[in-house]
């Protein structure tokens, strides 16, 4: 199964429609958390569209999936690495009215060479990745650097607040200053390590964005 998520803040019609077009040509089901919008009216063989999912439903789909497809959300990237799932990213584009800026493009550039992460720069590229490539999983958590693991744990602890979003998920606004402070606490000397550096840059670019822990 392919599981796709667009986050809880905005629908992503370009991604949802691309997966609907692709559904009939794949020999597996596609489940999509599509957000609130007209996308949930799309129909295709093997396509399951959900406006929202409970945290338990989201985790069930995530763990059962062969591959995850998503926008370039930090929470989704962290979750894919935590659960060892290949992740295909189609970043939102400001020019198409899909986001307020192009921070997802910048995020995608930072992570595209990491093992287990594949960036689709167009709908055609997305189809090529899902139909032609053997997708590898990210390295197990035990094989990540201690600094990388510590940062993921620290972020989850920091963001875990009583505030909840549309799906009942804990959320916290992370400012650029807060991102810098977290990184500084974990270890300045390791900032140049490849696996650690991408998280630092991505977090700073995504400052003030809502991080959805289960996405």
PDB file of N, CA and C in Angstrom, residues 10 53 74 108-109 128 144 146 161 164-165:
ATOM      1  N   UNK A  10      -3.583  22.660   4.905  1.00  0.00           N
ATOM      2  CA  UNK A  10      -4.045  23.017   3.571  1.00  0.00           C
ATOM      3  C   UNK A  10      -4.205  21.761   2.720  1.00  0.00           C
ATOM      4  N   UNK A  53      -7.824  11.871   9.498  1.00  0.00           N
ATOM      5  CA  UNK A  53      -7.629  10.590  10.176  1.00  0.00           C
ATOM      6  C   UNK A  53      -7.345  10.867  11.648  1.00  0.00           C
ATOM      7  N   UNK A  74       8.163  18.866   7.684  1.00  0.00           N
ATOM      8  CA  UNK A  74       9.191  18.365   8.587  1.00  0.00           C
ATOM      9  C   UNK A  74       8.688  17.170   9.381  1.00  0.00           C
ATOM     10  N   UNK A 108      13.098  20.515   0.394  1.00  0.00           N
ATOM     11  CA  UNK A 108      13.301  19.383  -0.522  1.00  0.00           C
ATOM     12  C   UNK A 108      14.728  19.335  -1.040  1.00  0.00           C
ATOM     13  N   UNK A 109      15.308  20.483  -1.361  1.00  0.00           N
ATOM     14  CA  UNK A 109      16.695  20.517  -1.814  1.00  0.00           C
ATOM     15  C   UNK A 109      17.642  20.024  -0.724  1.00  0.00           C
ATOM     16  N   UNK A 128       7.068   8.523 -12.176  1.00  0.00           N
ATOM     17  CA  UNK A 128       8.258   7.739 -12.513  1.00  0.00           C
ATOM     18  C   UNK A 128       8.855   7.082 -11.272  1.00  0.00           C
ATOM     19  N   UNK A 144      21.616   5.890  13.017  1.00  0.00           N
ATOM     20  CA  UNK A 144      21.775   7.328  12.887  1.00  0.00           C
ATOM     21  C   UNK A 144      22.772   7.820  13.925  1.00  0.00           C
ATOM     22  N   UNK A 146      24.376   9.800  17.024  1.00  0.00           N
ATOM     23  CA  UNK A 146      23.760  10.192  18.301  1.00  0.00           C
ATOM     24  C   UNK A 146      23.211  11.603  18.274  1.00  0.00           C
ATOM     25  N   UNK A 161       2.961  19.796  23.434  1.00  0.00           N
ATOM     26  CA  UNK A 161       2.248  20.719  24.305  1.00  0.00           C
ATOM     27  C   UNK A 161       0.779  20.349  24.310  1.00  0.00           C
ATOM     28  N   UNK A 164      -3.817  21.371  20.503  1.00  0.00           N
ATOM     29  CA  UNK A 164      -4.099  20.340  19.516  1.00  0.00           C
ATOM     30  C   UNK A 164      -4.587  20.947  18.228  1.00  0.00           C
ATOM     31  N   UNK A 165      -4.328  20.236  17.127  1.00  0.00           N
ATOM     32  CA  UNK A 165      -4.748  20.692  15.814  1.00  0.00           C
ATOM     33  C   UNK A 165      -6.017  19.997  15.376  1.00  0.00           C
TER      34      UNK A 165
END
